[in-house]
Coordinates of C-alpha atoms in Angstrom, one line a residue:
Chain V
M10 CA 75.5 53.9 -0.8
T11 CA 77.4 50.6 -0.9
Q12 CA 75.5 47.4 -1.8
D13 CA 75.1 44.8 0.9
P14 CA 77.3 42.0 -0.4
L15 CA 75.0 39.3 1.0
L16 CA 72.0 40.7 -1.0
T17 CA 74.1 41.1 -4.1
G18 CA 75.3 37.5 -3.6
L19 CA 71.7 36.2 -3.2
A20 CA 70.5 38.1 -6.3
A21 CA 73.4 36.5 -8.3
L22 CA 72.1 33.0 -7.4
A23 CA 69.3 33.3 -10.0
A24 CA 69.8 30.9 -12.9
E25 CA 68.3 30.1 -16.3
P26 CA 67.0 26.5 -16.9
P27 CA 68.7 24.6 -19.7
E28 CA 67.1 24.9 -23.2
A29 CA 66.1 21.3 -23.2
L30 CA 63.9 21.6 -20.1
L31 CA 60.9 22.8 -22.2
D32 CA 61.0 19.5 -24.1
R33 CA 60.5 17.6 -20.9
I34 CA 57.3 19.6 -20.4
A35 CA 55.8 20.2 -23.8
A36 CA 55.3 17.9 -26.8
R37 CA 55.9 19.1 -30.4
W38 CA 53.6 18.5 -33.3
V39 CA 53.8 18.3 -37.1
R40 CA 51.6 17.4 -40.0
V41 CA 53.0 14.7 -42.2
P42 CA 51.8 12.7 -45.3
A43 CA 50.8 9.1 -44.8
P44 CA 49.3 6.3 -46.9
I45 CA 45.8 7.2 -45.5
G46 CA 46.1 10.9 -46.0
E47 CA 47.6 13.7 -43.9
L48 CA 48.3 13.0 -40.2
A49 CA 49.0 15.1 -37.2
V50 CA 51.8 13.6 -35.1
A51 CA 52.8 14.7 -31.5
F52 CA 56.2 13.7 -30.1
T53 CA 58.1 14.3 -26.9
D54 CA 61.8 13.9 -25.9
H55 CA 60.9 10.2 -25.4
G56 CA 59.5 9.6 -28.9
V57 CA 56.3 9.7 -30.9
A58 CA 53.4 9.9 -28.5
Y59 CA 50.3 10.4 -30.7
V60 CA 49.1 10.0 -34.3
H61 CA 45.8 11.6 -35.3
A62 CA 43.8 11.7 -38.5
G63 CA 41.2 14.4 -39.2
E64 CA 39.8 17.2 -37.1
G65 CA 40.2 17.9 -33.4
F66 CA 43.9 16.9 -33.0
A67 CA 44.9 19.4 -30.4
E68 CA 41.8 18.9 -28.3
A69 CA 42.1 15.2 -28.4
Y70 CA 45.8 15.3 -27.5
R71 CA 45.1 17.7 -24.6
K72 CA 42.3 15.5 -23.2
R73 CA 44.3 12.4 -23.4
F74 CA 47.8 13.6 -22.3
G75 CA 47.3 17.0 -20.6
R76 CA 50.6 18.2 -22.0
P77 CA 51.3 21.5 -23.8
L78 CA 51.6 21.1 -27.6
L79 CA 53.9 23.4 -29.5
P80 CA 54.6 23.4 -33.3
A81 CA 57.8 21.6 -34.3
A82 CA 60.2 22.9 -37.0
R83 CA 60.5 19.4 -38.5
P84 CA 59.3 15.8 -38.0
P85 CA 61.4 13.6 -35.6
A86 CA 64.1 11.6 -37.3
G87 CA 62.9 8.4 -38.8
L88 CA 59.2 9.3 -38.8
L89 CA 58.7 9.9 -42.5
P90 CA 60.5 6.7 -43.7
A91 CA 58.6 4.7 -41.1
L92 CA 55.3 5.9 -42.4
R93 CA 56.4 5.5 -46.0
T94 CA 57.7 2.0 -45.7
G95 CA 55.6 0.6 -42.8
R96 CA 58.8 -0.5 -41.1
T97 CA 58.8 1.1 -37.7
A98 CA 61.1 -1.0 -35.6
G99 CA 63.8 1.6 -34.9
L100 CA 61.5 4.6 -34.3
P101 CA 61.4 5.7 -30.6
L102 CA 57.8 5.8 -29.2
D103 CA 56.6 7.5 -26.0
L104 CA 54.2 5.0 -24.4
R105 CA 54.4 6.4 -20.9
G106 CA 51.1 6.6 -19.1
M107 CA 49.9 3.3 -20.5
S108 CA 49.3 0.2 -18.4
D109 CA 51.8 -2.7 -18.6
F110 CA 49.2 -4.7 -20.4
Q111 CA 48.5 -2.0 -23.0
R112 CA 52.3 -1.6 -23.6
D113 CA 52.8 -5.3 -23.9
V114 CA 50.0 -5.5 -26.5
L115 CA 51.4 -2.7 -28.5
E116 CA 54.9 -4.1 -28.4
A117 CA 53.6 -7.5 -29.6
A118 CA 51.7 -5.8 -32.5
R119 CA 54.8 -4.0 -33.4
T120 CA 56.6 -7.2 -34.3
I121 CA 54.1 -8.1 -37.1
P122 CA 55.9 -7.5 -40.4
R123 CA 54.5 -5.4 -43.2
G124 CA 52.4 -7.6 -45.6
E125 CA 51.3 -10.0 -42.9
V126 CA 48.4 -10.2 -40.4
R127 CA 47.9 -12.0 -37.0
P128 CA 44.7 -12.8 -35.1
Y129 CA 43.8 -11.0 -31.9
S130 CA 44.2 -14.3 -30.0
W131 CA 47.9 -14.4 -31.1
I132 CA 48.6 -11.1 -29.4
A133 CA 46.7 -12.3 -26.3
A134 CA 48.9 -15.5 -26.2
R135 CA 52.1 -13.4 -26.9
V136 CA 51.5 -11.2 -23.9
G137 CA 50.8 -14.2 -21.6
R138 CA 47.1 -13.6 -21.3
P139 CA 45.6 -16.1 -23.8
R140 CA 42.1 -15.6 -22.6
A141 CA 42.2 -11.8 -22.8
V142 CA 41.3 -11.6 -26.5
R143 CA 38.6 -8.9 -25.9
A144 CA 41.0 -6.8 -23.8
V145 CA 43.6 -7.0 -26.6
G146 CA 41.0 -5.6 -29.0
T147 CA 40.3 -2.7 -26.5
A148 CA 44.0 -2.0 -26.0
L149 CA 44.6 -1.9 -29.8
G150 CA 41.6 0.3 -30.2
R151 CA 43.2 2.8 -27.8
N152 CA 46.6 2.6 -29.7
P153 CA 47.8 6.2 -29.5
V154 CA 50.3 5.7 -32.4
P155 CA 48.4 3.9 -35.2
L156 CA 50.6 3.0 -38.2
L157 CA 53.7 3.2 -36.1
V158 CA 52.4 0.4 -33.9
P159 CA 50.7 -1.4 -36.8
C160 CA 47.5 -2.4 -35.0
H161 CA 45.9 -2.6 -38.5
R162 CA 47.9 -5.9 -39.0
V163 CA 45.8 -7.5 -36.2
T164 CA 42.7 -9.0 -37.8
R165 CA 39.8 -11.3 -36.9
S166 CA 40.4 -15.0 -37.3
D167 CA 37.1 -15.3 -39.3
G168 CA 38.7 -13.4 -42.2
A169 CA 37.1 -10.0 -41.6
V170 CA 39.6 -7.2 -41.0
G171 CA 37.9 -6.1 -37.8
D172 CA 37.8 -2.6 -36.1
Y173 CA 40.4 0.1 -36.5
V174 CA 41.1 3.4 -34.9
F175 CA 40.7 5.1 -38.3
G176 CA 37.8 2.9 -39.4
A177 CA 37.6 -0.6 -40.9
A178 CA 37.7 0.8 -44.5
A179 CA 41.1 2.5 -43.8
K180 CA 42.3 -0.8 -42.3
E181 CA 41.4 -2.7 -45.4
R182 CA 43.1 -0.1 -47.7
L183 CA 46.3 -0.2 -45.6
L184 CA 46.5 -3.9 -45.6
L185 CA 45.9 -4.1 -49.4
A186 CA 48.6 -1.4 -49.9
E187 CA 51.0 -3.4 -47.8
G188 CA 50.4 -6.4 -50.1
V189 CA 48.1 -8.6 -47.9
D190 CA 45.9 -10.8 -50.1
L191 CA 42.7 -10.2 -48.1
D192 CA 40.6 -12.1 -50.7
R193 CA 42.7 -15.2 -50.2
V194 CA 42.7 -14.8 -46.4
R195 CA 38.9 -14.6 -46.5
A196 CA 38.6 -17.6 -48.9
L197 CA 40.7 -19.7 -46.6
A198 CA 38.7 -18.6 -43.5
D199 CA 35.5 -19.6 -45.4
E200 CA 37.0 -23.1 -45.7
R201 CA 37.9 -23.0 -42.0
V202 CA 41.6 -22.9 -42.8
F203 CA 43.6 -20.7 -40.4
Y204 CA 47.1 -22.3 -40.8
L205 CA 49.0 -23.5 -43.8
A206 CA 51.7 -26.2 -43.7
S207 CA 54.3 -27.4 -46.1
D208 CA 55.1 -31.1 -46.5
T209 CA 58.6 -30.3 -47.8
T210 CA 59.7 -28.3 -44.8
G211 CA 57.3 -29.8 -42.2
V212 CA 56.5 -26.4 -40.9
V213 CA 53.1 -24.8 -40.2
C214 CA 52.5 -21.0 -40.5
F215 CA 49.9 -18.3 -40.5
P216 CA 48.6 -17.9 -44.1
T217 CA 50.2 -14.5 -44.6
C218 CA 53.6 -15.5 -43.2
H219 CA 56.2 -15.1 -45.9
N220 CA 57.2 -18.7 -45.5
A221 CA 53.6 -19.8 -46.1
R222 CA 53.3 -17.7 -49.2
R223 CA 56.1 -19.6 -50.8
I224 CA 54.5 -23.0 -50.5
T225 CA 53.5 -24.4 -53.9
P226 CA 50.0 -25.7 -54.2
V227 CA 50.9 -29.4 -54.3
H228 CA 52.8 -29.3 -51.1
R229 CA 50.3 -27.0 -49.3
H230 CA 48.1 -28.3 -46.5
G231 CA 45.5 -26.3 -44.7
F232 CA 44.6 -26.7 -41.0
R233 CA 41.8 -25.4 -38.8
S234 CA 43.9 -25.5 -35.6
L235 CA 47.5 -25.8 -34.6
A236 CA 46.7 -28.9 -32.6
Q237 CA 45.6 -30.6 -35.8
A238 CA 48.7 -29.5 -37.7
R239 CA 50.9 -30.8 -34.9
A240 CA 49.1 -34.1 -34.8
A241 CA 49.8 -34.4 -38.5
G242 CA 53.5 -34.0 -37.7
Y243 CA 54.1 -30.3 -38.5
R244 CA 56.1 -28.0 -36.2
P245 CA 55.1 -24.3 -35.8
C246 CA 57.0 -21.8 -37.9
R247 CA 59.8 -19.9 -36.0
T248 CA 59.2 -16.7 -38.0
C249 CA 55.5 -16.1 -37.6
R250 CA 55.3 -18.1 -34.4
P251 CA 51.7 -19.4 -34.4
A252 CA 52.6 -21.2 -31.1
Q253 CA 54.1 -19.2 -28.2
D254 CA 55.9 -22.2 -26.7
V255 CA 58.4 -22.4 -29.6
A256 CA 61.8 -20.9 -29.0
V257 CA 62.9 -18.4 -31.6
Chain F
M29 CA 38.3 46.0 -28.8
S30 CA 37.8 43.0 -26.5
E31 CA 37.3 43.3 -22.7
F32 CA 40.6 41.6 -22.2
D33 CA 42.7 44.0 -24.3
C34 CA 44.2 45.7 -21.3
L35 CA 45.8 42.5 -20.1
D36 CA 49.5 41.6 -20.1
P37 CA 50.8 39.6 -23.1
V38 CA 50.9 36.3 -21.1
R39 CA 47.3 36.3 -20.1
K40 CA 46.2 37.6 -23.5
A41 CA 48.0 34.8 -25.2
L42 CA 46.5 32.2 -22.7
L43 CA 43.1 33.5 -23.6
D44 CA 43.7 33.4 -27.3
D45 CA 45.2 29.9 -27.4
L46 CA 46.2 27.7 -24.4
D47 CA 49.2 26.2 -26.0
E48 CA 50.7 29.4 -27.5
G49 CA 49.8 31.1 -24.2
F50 CA 51.7 28.4 -22.3
A51 CA 54.8 29.1 -24.5
E52 CA 54.5 32.8 -23.4
L53 CA 54.1 31.8 -19.8
Y54 CA 57.1 29.6 -19.9
G55 CA 59.2 32.2 -21.6
A56 CA 58.3 34.9 -19.1
Y57 CA 58.6 32.9 -15.9
R58 CA 61.0 29.9 -16.5
G59 CA 64.0 31.8 -15.0
L60 CA 62.0 32.8 -12.0
V61 CA 60.6 29.3 -11.3
F62 CA 63.9 27.6 -12.0
S63 CA 65.9 29.9 -9.8
A64 CA 63.6 29.5 -6.9
A65 CA 63.5 25.7 -7.4
L66 CA 67.3 25.5 -7.6
R67 CA 67.9 27.6 -4.5
L68 CA 65.2 25.9 -2.5
S69 CA 66.2 22.3 -3.4
G70 CA 70.0 23.0 -3.7
R71 CA 70.3 20.5 -6.5
W72 CA 70.3 21.0 -10.3
A73 CA 68.5 17.8 -11.1
D74 CA 65.8 18.4 -8.4
A75 CA 65.4 22.0 -9.8
E76 CA 64.7 20.6 -13.3
D77 CA 62.2 18.1 -11.9
L78 CA 60.4 20.7 -9.8
T79 CA 60.3 23.3 -12.6
A80 CA 59.0 20.7 -15.2
E81 CA 56.4 19.5 -12.7
A82 CA 55.3 23.0 -11.8
F83 CA 54.7 24.1 -15.4
L84 CA 53.0 20.8 -16.3
R85 CA 50.6 21.3 -13.3
A86 CA 50.1 24.9 -14.3
Y87 CA 49.1 23.8 -17.8
R88 CA 46.7 21.1 -16.6
A89 CA 45.1 23.6 -14.2
L90 CA 44.8 26.2 -17.0
A91 CA 43.1 23.7 -19.3
G92 CA 40.2 23.5 -16.8
Y93 CA 39.9 27.2 -16.0
E94 CA 37.1 29.5 -17.2
R95 CA 38.2 32.5 -19.3
R96 CA 37.3 34.8 -16.5
R97 CA 39.6 33.0 -14.1
I98 CA 42.5 33.2 -16.6
A99 CA 41.8 36.9 -17.1
E100 CA 42.0 37.5 -13.3
L101 CA 45.1 35.3 -12.8
Q102 CA 48.3 36.7 -11.2
P103 CA 50.6 34.4 -13.2
R104 CA 53.8 35.0 -11.2
A105 CA 52.3 34.5 -7.7
W106 CA 50.2 31.6 -9.0
L107 CA 53.2 29.8 -10.5
M108 CA 55.3 30.3 -7.4
T109 CA 52.4 28.9 -5.3
I110 CA 52.3 25.8 -7.4
L111 CA 56.1 25.4 -7.1
M112 CA 56.0 25.9 -3.3
N113 CA 53.3 23.2 -3.0
I114 CA 55.4 20.7 -5.0
W115 CA 58.6 21.6 -3.1
R116 CA 56.9 21.2 0.3
N117 CA 55.4 17.8 -0.7
C118 CA 58.8 16.6 -2.0
A119 CA 60.6 17.9 1.1
R120 CA 57.9 16.1 3.3
A121 CA 58.4 12.9 1.4
K122 CA 62.1 13.1 1.7
S123 CA 62.0 13.9 5.5
R124 CA 60.3 10.5 6.0
K125 CA 63.4 8.8 4.7
P126 CA 66.6 9.0 6.8
P127 CA 68.2 12.4 6.4
P128 CA 71.1 12.6 4.0
D129 CA 74.6 13.0 5.3
L130 CA 75.5 16.6 4.3
R131 CA 79.2 15.9 4.3
E132 CA 78.7 13.2 1.7
E133 CA 76.1 15.0 -0.4
P134 CA 77.5 18.5 -1.1
V135 CA 75.1 21.0 -2.8
D136 CA 75.2 20.2 -6.5
D137 CA 73.9 23.3 -8.2
V138 CA 75.9 23.1 -11.4
D139 CA 74.3 22.6 -14.8
P140 CA 75.9 19.4 -16.1
G141 CA 75.9 20.9 -19.6
E142 CA 77.7 24.1 -18.5
D143 CA 81.1 25.1 -19.6
V144 CA 83.8 24.0 -17.0
E145 CA 85.3 27.5 -16.8
D146 CA 81.9 29.2 -16.4
A147 CA 81.0 26.7 -13.7
A148 CA 84.3 27.4 -11.9
V149 CA 83.8 31.1 -11.8
R150 CA 80.2 30.8 -10.7
R151 CA 81.2 28.2 -8.1
E152 CA 83.7 30.5 -6.5
T153 CA 81.1 33.3 -6.1
G154 CA 77.9 31.4 -5.5
Q155 CA 78.6 28.0 -4.2
E156 CA 79.4 28.9 -0.7
L157 CA 76.2 31.1 -0.3
A158 CA 74.1 28.4 -1.9
E159 CA 75.4 25.9 0.6
L160 CA 74.6 28.3 3.5
L161 CA 71.1 28.7 2.1
S162 CA 70.5 25.0 2.3
L163 CA 71.3 25.2 6.1
L164 CA 68.4 27.6 6.8
P165 CA 65.1 26.3 8.2
E166 CA 62.6 25.8 5.4
E167 CA 60.3 28.8 6.1
Q168 CA 63.3 31.2 6.3
R169 CA 64.9 29.7 3.2
A170 CA 61.6 30.1 1.3
A171 CA 61.2 33.7 2.4
V172 CA 64.9 34.6 1.6
V173 CA 64.9 32.9 -1.8
L174 CA 61.6 34.5 -2.8
R175 CA 62.6 37.9 -1.6
H176 CA 66.3 38.2 -2.5
V177 CA 67.0 35.6 -5.2
V178 CA 63.9 36.0 -7.4
D179 CA 63.1 39.5 -6.1
L180 CA 59.3 39.1 -5.3
P181 CA 57.7 41.9 -3.3
V182 CA 56.8 41.1 0.3
S183 CA 53.0 41.3 -0.5
E184 CA 53.3 38.6 -3.2
I185 CA 55.4 36.4 -0.9
A186 CA 52.7 36.6 1.7
T187 CA 50.2 35.4 -0.9
V188 CA 52.5 32.6 -2.1
L189 CA 53.4 31.3 1.4
K190 CA 49.9 32.0 2.8
I191 CA 51.3 33.9 5.8
P192 CA 51.0 37.6 6.9
Q193 CA 53.4 40.2 5.5
G194 CA 54.8 40.8 8.9
T195 CA 55.7 37.1 9.2
V196 CA 57.4 37.2 5.7
K197 CA 59.5 40.2 6.9
S198 CA 60.6 38.5 10.1
H199 CA 61.4 35.2 8.2
V200 CA 63.5 37.2 5.7
S201 CA 65.4 39.2 8.4
R202 CA 66.0 36.1 10.6
G203 CA 67.2 34.2 7.5
L204 CA 69.6 37.0 6.5
K205 CA 70.9 37.3 10.0
R206 CA 71.5 33.5 10.2
L207 CA 73.3 33.6 6.8
R208 CA 75.6 36.3 8.1
T209 CA 76.3 34.3 11.2
L210 CA 76.9 31.1 9.2
G211 CA 79.1 33.0 6.7
G212 CA 81.2 34.6 9.5
A213 CA 81.7 31.2 11.2
R214 CA 83.3 29.7 8.1

């Protein structure tokens, strides 16, 4: 019996999907060492999507993202150095599924350098919603990629470190390990000093800005508000950007 | 011995661990889902989108299923049903836009990552038939693709398309007849 060429032709139209298609569907996961102990990290073809400490990683990921999670042979390029150094700028992140506001908040937090902290109100001003300080706190509390978006560097203006996805104690440990002088930040806050200015440069900064840390005691002046510092003739620092209306 | 020991490896794996089970499910049926998606949509990029969406929806559905429901699942027909629903919704959404000019948009069913020579060989043999398939009315194309490209039995196609077996057979035979006419006319 000869085969019907039409049926043979149709059967030959079957095709295999490209290898990479699975990575559009499923995320991969690895365990990696971090400054606060071992972490589980999930990543997709877009970047790192989820960082989790402790039990219940797979269930938490499934509940939040609804995407299959398969083991990875190795961590994504750049993850281990980013966790080790706290410098995460180049690492691709997968922030799909977040609102524009959440993404803006995380992108703003990502600009805070290691060893420095910023108040929640600074993030709110940065994303153009100066009154949404509480919403900023909520968005940071839902940060899916702690450490990689360093939400631990956003602290309360009264000198307390504030809440953290992995707990306030972990936040304090991380900041100390990154070289933030929390005692000094608290001492300044107790004196109602939230900005430091230098009378040699005429610049006013957040206390943990690397420019502020260089000011010698005789030239250092503390301020409660930016308006007071400006009234005294100081201009906001272009590095730590205490004011949003200053061009970089 | 568990009550589920008689199951096929895919369902057994799904009952053991949803994520490992998903990997089994994908490995077993990716070619089937992708082939159907490619020949229904006629475009490589659409086929990748449809396949990814179908497996993602399948995973999300499985995450909410009771064990009993997974044990009773007919994975192949179930996956193809999900794919057909997505494809119909996409086709419906597209039909609301102005129809594409077929002369300007030739069927593009080539893997962009495929070797040029392989693609040329496959193009010669399959391209013309793939283009003819895209000229069939939707229900005939669906029946022909499920029956003769991915080789599903008529009873399963009836389940997937939610139509009687007799109607499946008539869609298939009309589709084949039309393909022969179209092929002869070229």
